[in-house]
Amino acid sequence: MQDFDKAKQLFFDGLRELEQGRAREAESCFRGSLALVPNRVSTLVNLSSSLLRQRRAAEAGEVAQQVLAIDREAMDGWLNLGLASQGLGDLNQALECLDRALQIKPDYAEALSDKGVILTDLQRLDEALACHARGLQFNPGNPQALTNMGVTLTALGRFDDAMHCYDQALAVSPGLPDANWNQALIRLARGDFTDGWRQYEYRWTRSDADPYLHPELPPLQDLALANGQRVLVWAEQGLGDTLQFSRYVPLLTARGASVTFEVPEALRGLLGRADHGAQVVARDRAAGPFDWQLPLLSLARLFGTQPDTIPPVTPGLSAPADRVAYWGTWFGPTTGRPRVGVAVRGNPRHRNDLARSMPLAKLQALAEIAEVYLIQTELSDADRKFLALNSQIRFLGDRLDSFDETAAILHHMDVVVSVDTSLAHLAGAMGKKLFVLLPWIAEWRWRHSGDTTPWYGCARLLRQSAEGDWDSVMSALVTQLKA
């Protein structure tokens, strides 16, 4: 009885920690409880939930499997196994698990909401919307369910309806991170930078937040404090985000700050040669002491950036001279046809990759009028088969060991054509003639309409006219290149 009472106390301590957002502490409590009373289904379910909160999907899935080995009718076990599968990128398996949970409890509101999220990721948007609506029937006014529905409405291009969902969620829970974050994305896409940048700070507390680095250092919250101070600016999110927002580093050094810029190793050489006055180091190589730290994308808010005050690209981004010379020899003399560097696929783990990536076969018409060089590392099975049958498209992905190499290749391109990947940001930052191929609903940085962007003056944006319609995009591209 003494062990049971202690296990019970640890279980309730874990629930409290989980409710307060302290998933690691909750995990410790649940593991302690299980050490005293093993194989208790409710404890295992919550242990799995705490691992999901920490983005440890594989471990969360293993614990959920333990739950189901004890009780195949444990609906929470199926739910967590589905969420773990989603975290590992297996959306179809995730859907199967949630359907099992809903077979056990058809009015399981949380499973309906999560199923709507997965259907949205699969671009099955009408089904997703119906799922959200049904879930809200069983749990009306739930702020997280309203937020999830807002994401689906955003993917459908119903931005006003999405904002209304987020407003409803925030009326119940004003500090709800996901609702604030998703509103920020719509506001920024619409050019409402004042509230957009403010709500963008919720990115650190949303449900799938990246780790906040260097929490031991105080965050810089006022540019007036930067003069004469040692400031660590650290890159966040993707490589493209780092390239896009590196333009703020010279603004900070101009304020008199001694800046160390911590970036992914792949960008260290390229950004290290740029003219921004900062010391550039690879991730986890920053050596203090520092007075302040801040994540890179927070600089836009601190500088009060508006659509008409976006600073110019980082000056001096260029490839090493020896690599430029090497690739000049490799490409040889011009043939009279334009050299076009292309990326049709980015990181497959990007949440919106299904919508933003384009089948390589869509390049057929482009290859008939230009020399096409594929400047990306990822290839789908269908892309590999297409390349094997179309040798006029040269694949350079196996040579891209750093952005130095990529920049050297771009130096010799007449035109760069890219979906929404880091290659588009690199080409834009280098001032290359650039066409960005965008899905029907593009990310906030490309706005929701228009063929230009204040972030890169050299870029032209080509947008799908309907969901999945890459044919019209490629037709417009070929027409413009011919002209």
Short mmCIF file of C-alpha atoms in Angstrom, two decimals, residues 38-470:
data_model
loop_
_atom_site.label_atom_id
_atom_site.label_comp_id
_atom_site.label_asym_id
_atom_site.label_seq_id
_atom_site.Cartn_x
_atom_site.Cartn_y
_atom_site.Cartn_z
CA PRO A 38 4.44 -1.16 -13.41
CA ASN A 39 2.11 -1.51 -16.39
CA ARG A 40 -0.55 0.89 -15.16
CA VAL A 41 -2.31 2.00 -18.35
CA SER A 42 -3.13 5.57 -17.28
CA THR A 43 0.46 6.19 -16.21
CA LEU A 44 1.86 4.77 -19.45
CA VAL A 45 -0.56 6.91 -21.49
CA ASN A 46 0.59 10.06 -19.74
CA LEU A 47 4.24 9.06 -20.01
CA SER A 48 3.68 8.74 -23.75
CA SER A 49 2.04 12.18 -23.78
CA SER A 50 5.00 13.73 -21.96
CA LEU A 51 7.38 12.24 -24.54
CA LEU A 52 5.24 13.61 -27.37
CA ARG A 53 5.47 17.07 -25.81
CA GLN A 54 9.25 16.72 -25.93
CA ARG A 55 9.09 15.71 -29.62
CA ARG A 56 10.48 12.27 -28.82
CA ALA A 57 8.06 10.56 -31.16
CA ALA A 58 9.79 7.18 -31.44
CA GLU A 59 9.91 6.70 -27.65
CA ALA A 60 6.33 7.94 -27.30
CA GLY A 61 5.23 5.37 -29.87
CA GLU A 62 7.00 2.56 -28.02
CA VAL A 63 5.22 3.47 -24.77
CA ALA A 64 1.88 3.67 -26.61
CA GLN A 65 2.54 0.18 -27.94
CA GLN A 66 3.02 -0.98 -24.34
CA VAL A 67 -0.39 0.47 -23.53
CA LEU A 68 -2.03 -1.40 -26.41
CA ALA A 69 -0.26 -4.64 -25.49
CA ILE A 70 -2.06 -4.43 -22.14
CA ASP A 71 -5.40 -3.14 -23.47
CA ARG A 72 -6.20 -3.12 -27.20
CA GLU A 73 -9.29 -1.01 -26.47
CA ALA A 74 -7.33 1.83 -24.85
CA MET A 75 -8.42 4.73 -27.04
CA ASP A 76 -5.75 7.04 -25.59
CA GLY A 77 -3.11 4.50 -26.55
CA TRP A 78 -4.30 4.57 -30.17
CA LEU A 79 -4.40 8.37 -30.08
CA ASN A 80 -0.82 8.66 -28.84
CA LEU A 81 0.42 6.01 -31.26
CA GLY A 82 -1.18 8.05 -34.04
CA LEU A 83 0.46 11.26 -32.86
CA ALA A 84 3.82 9.47 -32.60
CA SER A 85 3.41 8.17 -36.16
CA GLN A 86 2.61 11.72 -37.26
CA GLY A 87 5.77 12.95 -35.55
CA LEU A 88 7.78 10.32 -37.43
CA GLY A 89 6.27 11.40 -40.74
CA ASP A 90 4.05 8.37 -41.34
CA LEU A 91 0.76 10.21 -41.83
CA ASN A 92 -1.15 7.25 -43.25
CA GLN A 93 -0.34 5.10 -40.23
CA ALA A 94 -1.25 8.04 -37.98
CA LEU A 95 -4.65 8.19 -39.66
CA GLU A 96 -5.21 4.46 -39.16
CA CYS A 97 -4.44 4.76 -35.45
CA LEU A 98 -6.81 7.67 -34.95
CA ASP A 99 -9.52 5.79 -36.81
CA ARG A 100 -9.03 2.89 -34.37
CA ALA A 101 -9.47 5.32 -31.47
CA LEU A 102 -12.66 6.65 -33.07
CA GLN A 103 -14.02 3.14 -33.59
CA ILE A 104 -13.77 2.69 -29.83
CA LYS A 105 -15.25 6.12 -29.05
CA PRO A 106 -16.94 7.83 -32.03
CA ASP A 107 -17.43 11.07 -30.06
CA TYR A 108 -13.74 11.27 -29.05
CA ALA A 109 -13.36 15.00 -29.67
CA GLU A 110 -9.58 15.14 -29.28
CA ALA A 111 -9.08 12.33 -31.79
CA LEU A 112 -11.40 14.07 -34.26
CA SER A 113 -9.45 17.30 -33.95
CA ASP A 114 -6.09 15.54 -34.35
CA LYS A 115 -7.44 13.58 -37.32
CA GLY A 116 -8.37 16.91 -38.89
CA VAL A 117 -4.77 18.07 -38.43
CA ILE A 118 -3.40 14.97 -40.16
CA LEU A 119 -5.91 15.20 -43.00
CA THR A 120 -4.79 18.82 -43.46
CA ASP A 121 -1.16 17.71 -43.70
CA LEU A 122 -2.30 15.19 -46.34
CA GLN A 123 -4.04 18.03 -48.23
CA ARG A 124 -7.43 16.33 -47.77
CA LEU A 125 -8.84 19.64 -46.69
CA ASP A 126 -12.61 19.18 -47.06
CA GLU A 127 -12.45 15.96 -45.04
CA ALA A 128 -10.32 17.75 -42.45
CA LEU A 129 -12.81 20.58 -42.10
CA ALA A 130 -15.67 18.12 -41.57
CA CYS A 131 -13.61 16.34 -38.91
CA HIS A 132 -12.98 19.57 -37.02
CA ALA A 133 -16.63 20.55 -37.19
CA ARG A 134 -17.72 17.19 -35.79
CA GLY A 135 -15.15 17.36 -33.00
CA LEU A 136 -16.37 20.82 -31.99
CA GLN A 137 -19.93 19.48 -31.80
CA PHE A 138 -18.78 17.16 -29.03
CA ASN A 139 -16.49 19.73 -27.37
CA PRO A 140 -17.74 23.21 -28.34
CA GLY A 141 -15.50 26.17 -27.67
CA ASN A 142 -12.35 24.09 -27.08
CA PRO A 143 -9.53 26.55 -27.87
CA GLN A 144 -7.07 24.00 -29.27
CA ALA A 145 -9.74 22.43 -31.48
CA LEU A 146 -10.71 25.89 -32.75
CA THR A 147 -7.05 26.58 -33.48
CA ASN A 148 -6.68 23.33 -35.40
CA MET A 149 -9.75 24.21 -37.44
CA GLY A 150 -8.18 27.61 -38.18
CA VAL A 151 -5.15 25.89 -39.68
CA THR A 152 -7.37 23.94 -42.08
CA LEU A 153 -9.30 27.08 -43.03
CA THR A 154 -5.98 28.82 -43.72
CA ALA A 155 -4.95 25.95 -46.01
CA LEU A 156 -8.26 26.43 -47.84
CA GLY A 157 -7.51 30.14 -48.32
CA ARG A 158 -10.36 31.16 -46.00
CA PHE A 159 -8.23 33.57 -44.00
CA ASP A 160 -11.02 35.64 -42.45
CA ASP A 161 -12.74 32.48 -41.21
CA ALA A 162 -9.42 31.24 -39.83
CA MET A 163 -8.83 34.52 -37.98
CA HIS A 164 -12.34 34.21 -36.50
CA CYS A 165 -11.49 30.73 -35.20
CA TYR A 166 -8.30 32.04 -33.62
CA ASP A 167 -10.19 34.98 -32.10
CA GLN A 168 -12.66 32.53 -30.54
CA ALA A 169 -9.81 30.43 -29.16
CA LEU A 170 -8.02 33.47 -27.74
CA ALA A 171 -11.23 34.73 -26.13
CA VAL A 172 -11.16 31.54 -24.02
CA SER A 173 -7.37 31.28 -23.65
CA PRO A 174 -5.65 34.60 -24.49
CA GLY A 175 -2.14 33.23 -24.19
CA LEU A 176 -2.72 30.11 -26.27
CA PRO A 177 0.56 29.79 -28.20
CA ASP A 178 -0.68 28.00 -31.33
CA ALA A 179 -3.57 30.42 -31.89
CA ASN A 180 -1.28 33.45 -31.47
CA TRP A 181 1.37 31.93 -33.72
CA ASN A 182 -1.08 31.06 -36.48
CA GLN A 183 -2.63 34.52 -36.34
CA ALA A 184 0.87 35.95 -36.66
CA LEU A 185 1.41 34.08 -39.93
CA ILE A 186 -1.77 35.51 -41.46
CA ARG A 187 -1.01 39.01 -40.19
CA LEU A 188 2.53 38.93 -41.60
CA ALA A 189 1.26 37.64 -44.95
CA ARG A 190 -1.21 40.55 -45.03
CA GLY A 191 1.47 43.10 -44.17
CA ASP A 192 0.27 43.70 -40.60
CA PHE A 193 3.80 43.61 -39.22
CA THR A 194 3.15 45.41 -35.92
CA ASP A 195 0.87 42.75 -34.44
CA GLY A 196 2.40 40.06 -36.62
CA TRP A 197 5.90 40.31 -35.16
CA ARG A 198 4.46 40.56 -31.63
CA GLN A 199 2.49 37.34 -32.00
CA TYR A 200 5.36 35.69 -33.85
CA GLU A 201 7.19 35.52 -30.51
CA TYR A 202 4.75 32.77 -29.48
CA ARG A 203 6.76 30.41 -31.67
CA TRP A 204 8.76 29.37 -28.61
CA THR A 205 5.79 28.03 -26.65
CA ARG A 206 3.65 26.47 -29.38
CA SER A 207 2.97 22.74 -29.31
CA ASP A 208 5.77 21.76 -31.74
CA ALA A 209 8.22 24.50 -30.77
CA ASP A 210 11.92 24.25 -31.54
CA PRO A 211 14.26 24.35 -28.53
CA TYR A 212 15.08 27.85 -27.27
CA LEU A 213 18.86 27.97 -27.23
CA HIS A 214 21.08 29.73 -24.67
CA PRO A 215 18.40 30.28 -22.03
CA GLU A 216 21.18 30.89 -19.51
CA LEU A 217 21.80 34.32 -21.12
CA PRO A 218 19.39 37.25 -20.81
CA PRO A 219 17.46 38.04 -24.01
CA LEU A 220 18.06 41.42 -25.63
CA GLN A 221 14.69 43.20 -25.55
CA ASP A 222 15.76 46.80 -26.22
CA LEU A 223 18.13 47.92 -28.99
CA ALA A 224 19.14 50.90 -26.85
CA LEU A 225 21.04 48.43 -24.66
CA ALA A 226 23.11 47.00 -27.55
CA ASN A 227 25.78 49.71 -27.82
CA GLY A 228 29.10 48.43 -26.51
CA GLN A 229 27.57 45.07 -25.53
CA ARG A 230 28.51 41.52 -26.51
CA VAL A 231 25.47 40.00 -28.20
CA LEU A 232 25.03 36.39 -29.31
CA VAL A 233 22.58 36.12 -32.23
CA TRP A 234 21.66 32.54 -32.99
CA ALA A 235 20.07 31.08 -36.11
CA GLU A 236 16.73 29.34 -35.81
CA GLN A 237 14.27 27.41 -37.98
CA GLY A 238 15.50 26.47 -41.47
CA LEU A 239 18.52 27.40 -43.54
CA GLY A 240 16.35 29.64 -45.71
CA ASP A 241 15.17 31.57 -42.64
CA THR A 242 18.78 32.16 -41.63
CA LEU A 243 19.65 33.51 -45.07
CA GLN A 244 16.52 35.68 -45.21
CA PHE A 245 16.99 37.28 -41.80
CA SER A 246 20.80 37.54 -41.76
CA ARG A 247 20.22 41.03 -43.22
CA TYR A 248 19.51 42.24 -39.67
CA VAL A 249 22.97 41.39 -38.32
CA PRO A 250 24.72 44.42 -39.92
CA LEU A 251 21.97 46.64 -38.50
CA LEU A 252 22.81 45.36 -35.03
CA THR A 253 26.56 45.85 -35.43
CA ALA A 254 25.83 49.36 -36.68
CA ARG A 255 24.22 50.00 -33.27
CA GLY A 256 27.63 49.45 -31.68
CA ALA A 257 27.11 45.86 -30.59
CA SER A 258 29.90 43.29 -30.72
CA VAL A 259 27.97 40.48 -32.40
CA THR A 260 28.69 36.77 -32.58
CA PHE A 261 26.42 35.11 -35.14
CA GLU A 262 25.86 31.40 -34.49
CA VAL A 263 24.70 29.52 -37.62
CA PRO A 264 24.44 25.93 -38.93
CA GLU A 265 27.76 24.59 -40.15
CA ALA A 266 26.50 24.47 -43.76
CA LEU A 267 26.19 28.29 -43.76
CA ARG A 268 29.29 29.19 -41.75
CA GLY A 269 31.59 29.79 -44.70
CA LEU A 270 29.07 31.71 -46.80
CA LEU A 271 27.90 34.00 -43.99
CA GLY A 272 31.42 34.31 -42.62
CA ARG A 273 32.51 36.11 -45.80
CA ALA A 274 29.57 38.53 -45.75
CA ASP A 275 30.00 42.20 -44.90
CA HIS A 276 28.09 42.46 -41.62
CA GLY A 277 30.77 43.16 -39.01
CA ALA A 278 29.97 40.08 -36.91
CA GLN A 279 31.98 37.04 -35.97
CA VAL A 280 30.35 33.95 -37.49
CA VAL A 281 30.64 30.61 -35.70
CA ALA A 282 29.06 27.19 -36.18
CA ARG A 283 26.23 25.98 -33.95
CA ASP A 284 27.41 25.15 -30.41
CA ARG A 285 30.78 26.82 -31.04
CA ALA A 286 30.01 30.23 -29.57
CA ALA A 287 32.52 31.12 -26.85
CA GLY A 288 31.47 33.82 -24.40
CA PRO A 289 31.23 35.72 -22.31
CA PHE A 290 28.16 37.49 -23.67
CA ASP A 291 25.97 40.18 -22.22
CA TRP A 292 22.87 39.29 -24.23
CA GLN A 293 21.45 36.71 -26.63
CA LEU A 294 18.51 36.61 -28.99
CA PRO A 295 17.12 34.39 -31.75
CA LEU A 296 17.70 35.77 -35.23
CA LEU A 297 14.11 36.27 -36.33
CA SER A 298 13.30 38.38 -33.26
CA LEU A 299 15.43 41.18 -34.75
CA ALA A 300 12.61 42.08 -37.15
CA ARG A 301 10.39 42.96 -34.18
CA LEU A 302 13.12 44.83 -32.33
CA PHE A 303 13.83 46.97 -35.38
CA GLY A 304 10.12 47.63 -35.84
CA THR A 305 10.19 46.35 -39.42
CA GLN A 306 7.27 47.32 -41.66
CA PRO A 307 6.68 46.14 -45.24
CA ASP A 308 8.27 49.35 -46.57
CA THR A 309 11.26 49.27 -44.18
CA ILE A 310 12.54 45.73 -44.83
CA PRO A 311 16.34 46.11 -44.94
CA PRO A 312 18.33 45.11 -48.02
CA VAL A 313 19.88 41.65 -48.27
CA THR A 314 23.08 40.89 -46.42
CA PRO A 315 25.89 42.57 -48.35
CA GLY A 316 28.81 40.56 -49.66
CA LEU A 317 27.29 37.08 -49.88
CA SER A 318 29.49 35.29 -52.39
CA ALA A 319 31.13 31.98 -53.18
CA PRO A 320 34.86 31.26 -52.68
CA ALA A 321 36.85 32.32 -55.74
CA ASP A 322 38.48 28.90 -56.16
CA ARG A 323 35.10 27.14 -56.24
CA VAL A 324 33.74 29.66 -58.73
CA ALA A 325 36.74 28.95 -60.96
CA TYR A 326 36.30 25.18 -60.58
CA TRP A 327 32.67 25.28 -61.64
CA GLY A 328 33.45 27.65 -64.49
CA THR A 329 35.72 24.97 -65.92
CA TRP A 330 33.19 22.23 -65.19
CA PHE A 331 30.35 23.99 -67.02
CA GLY A 332 32.58 25.05 -69.92
CA PRO A 333 31.67 27.61 -72.57
CA THR A 334 28.08 28.77 -72.99
CA THR A 335 25.94 27.01 -75.57
CA GLY A 336 23.55 29.85 -76.35
CA ARG A 337 20.80 28.31 -74.23
CA PRO A 338 20.23 29.80 -70.78
CA ARG A 339 21.64 27.93 -67.82
CA VAL A 340 18.87 27.41 -65.29
CA GLY A 341 19.49 26.16 -61.78
CA VAL A 342 16.43 24.45 -60.35
CA ALA A 343 15.14 23.08 -57.05
CA VAL A 344 11.73 21.39 -57.04
CA ARG A 345 11.99 19.70 -53.64
CA GLY A 346 13.26 20.69 -50.22
CA ASN A 347 13.51 19.00 -46.85
CA PRO A 348 10.90 16.19 -46.87
CA ARG A 349 10.40 16.68 -43.11
CA HIS A 350 9.02 20.18 -43.70
CA ARG A 351 5.39 20.10 -42.60
CA ASN A 352 4.11 21.63 -45.83
CA ASP A 353 6.39 19.67 -48.14
CA LEU A 354 3.50 17.85 -49.80
CA ALA A 355 2.12 21.18 -51.03
CA ARG A 356 5.32 23.10 -51.72
CA SER A 357 7.34 20.44 -53.60
CA MET A 358 6.78 19.82 -57.31
CA PRO A 359 7.22 16.60 -59.33
CA LEU A 360 10.42 16.71 -61.34
CA ALA A 361 8.50 15.62 -64.45
CA LYS A 362 7.01 19.12 -64.60
CA LEU A 363 10.43 20.36 -65.84
CA GLN A 364 10.05 18.65 -69.22
CA ALA A 365 9.05 21.83 -71.09
CA LEU A 366 11.79 23.85 -69.38
CA ALA A 367 14.44 21.32 -70.41
CA GLU A 368 13.45 21.84 -74.04
CA ILE A 369 14.50 25.52 -74.01
CA ALA A 370 17.31 25.64 -71.43
CA GLU A 371 20.24 23.82 -69.87
CA VAL A 372 18.70 22.59 -66.61
CA TYR A 373 20.79 21.79 -63.54
CA LEU A 374 19.07 20.27 -60.52
CA ILE A 375 20.52 21.95 -57.41
CA GLN A 376 18.94 19.98 -54.56
CA THR A 377 19.86 16.97 -52.48
CA GLU A 378 16.46 15.31 -52.02
CA LEU A 379 14.85 13.13 -54.68
CA SER A 380 11.64 11.13 -54.58
CA ASP A 381 11.47 7.69 -56.19
CA ALA A 382 9.45 9.17 -59.05
CA ASP A 383 12.08 11.89 -59.52
CA ARG A 384 14.87 9.30 -59.74
CA LYS A 385 12.99 7.39 -62.41
CA PHE A 386 12.41 10.60 -64.37
CA LEU A 387 16.10 11.55 -64.18
CA ALA A 388 17.13 8.12 -65.43
CA LEU A 389 15.05 8.70 -68.58
CA ASN A 390 15.90 12.38 -69.06
CA SER A 391 19.64 12.86 -69.13
CA GLN A 392 19.29 16.45 -70.38
CA ILE A 393 18.57 17.44 -66.76
CA ARG A 394 21.84 17.28 -64.81
CA PHE A 395 21.64 16.36 -61.14
CA LEU A 396 24.21 18.18 -58.96
CA GLY A 397 22.82 17.22 -55.55
CA ASP A 398 25.60 14.76 -54.78
CA ARG A 399 28.11 17.64 -54.99
CA LEU A 400 26.38 19.98 -52.52
CA ASP A 401 28.32 19.53 -49.30
CA SER A 402 27.95 23.17 -48.22
CA PHE A 403 26.35 26.42 -49.31
CA ASP A 404 29.78 27.54 -50.53
CA GLU A 405 29.45 24.93 -53.27
CA THR A 406 25.85 25.88 -54.00
CA ALA A 407 26.75 29.57 -54.24
CA ALA A 408 29.62 28.77 -56.62
CA ILE A 409 27.23 26.86 -58.89
CA LEU A 410 24.68 29.68 -58.79
CA HIS A 411 27.39 32.11 -59.88
CA HIS A 412 27.29 30.44 -63.30
CA MET A 413 23.50 30.28 -63.65
CA ASP A 414 21.61 32.76 -65.84
CA VAL A 415 18.35 32.07 -64.01
CA VAL A 416 17.37 30.28 -60.80
CA VAL A 417 14.00 28.55 -60.50
CA SER A 418 13.01 27.21 -57.11
CA VAL A 419 10.05 26.15 -55.05
CA ASP A 420 9.96 27.55 -51.51
CA THR A 421 13.33 26.22 -50.33
CA SER A 422 16.64 27.60 -49.10
CA LEU A 423 17.90 27.78 -52.71
CA ALA A 424 15.36 30.54 -53.39
CA HIS A 425 16.69 32.53 -50.42
CA LEU A 426 20.31 32.02 -51.45
CA ALA A 427 19.63 33.11 -55.03
CA GLY A 428 17.64 36.11 -53.77
CA ALA A 429 20.40 37.10 -51.37
CA MET A 430 22.97 36.83 -54.18
CA GLY A 431 20.83 38.99 -56.48
CA LYS A 432 20.36 36.30 -59.13
CA LYS A 433 17.44 36.45 -61.55
CA LEU A 434 14.99 34.31 -59.63
CA PHE A 435 11.59 32.71 -60.17
CA VAL A 436 9.95 31.32 -57.02
CA LEU A 437 7.30 28.67 -57.68
CA LEU A 438 4.65 28.84 -55.00
CA PRO A 439 1.79 26.55 -53.95
CA TRP A 440 -1.77 27.82 -53.91
CA ILE A 441 -1.40 28.94 -50.27
CA ALA A 442 2.15 30.17 -49.83
CA GLU A 443 4.05 30.78 -46.60
CA TRP A 444 3.67 34.20 -44.99
CA ARG A 445 6.96 35.56 -46.35
CA TRP A 446 5.64 35.40 -49.93
CA ARG A 447 2.28 36.94 -48.97
CA HIS A 448 -0.99 35.63 -50.39
CA SER A 449 -0.95 37.46 -53.73
CA GLY A 450 1.29 39.44 -56.03
CA ASP A 451 4.28 38.56 -58.21
CA THR A 452 6.97 40.50 -56.31
CA THR A 453 8.34 40.48 -52.78
CA PRO A 454 10.03 43.24 -50.78
CA TRP A 455 12.41 40.65 -49.33
CA TYR A 456 14.15 40.05 -52.70
CA GLY A 457 13.93 42.64 -55.44
CA CYS A 458 15.37 40.23 -58.03
CA ALA A 459 12.59 37.68 -57.56
CA ARG A 460 9.40 37.05 -59.47
CA LEU A 461 6.71 34.94 -57.83
CA LEU A 462 4.69 32.43 -59.84
CA ARG A 463 1.68 31.08 -57.95
CA GLN A 464 -0.62 28.12 -58.46
CA SER A 465 -4.06 29.21 -59.67
CA ALA A 466 -5.63 26.26 -57.85
CA GLU A 467 -4.47 23.68 -55.34
CA GLY A 468 -1.81 21.41 -56.85
CA ASP A 469 -1.82 23.17 -60.23
CA TRP A 470 1.87 23.19 -61.16
#
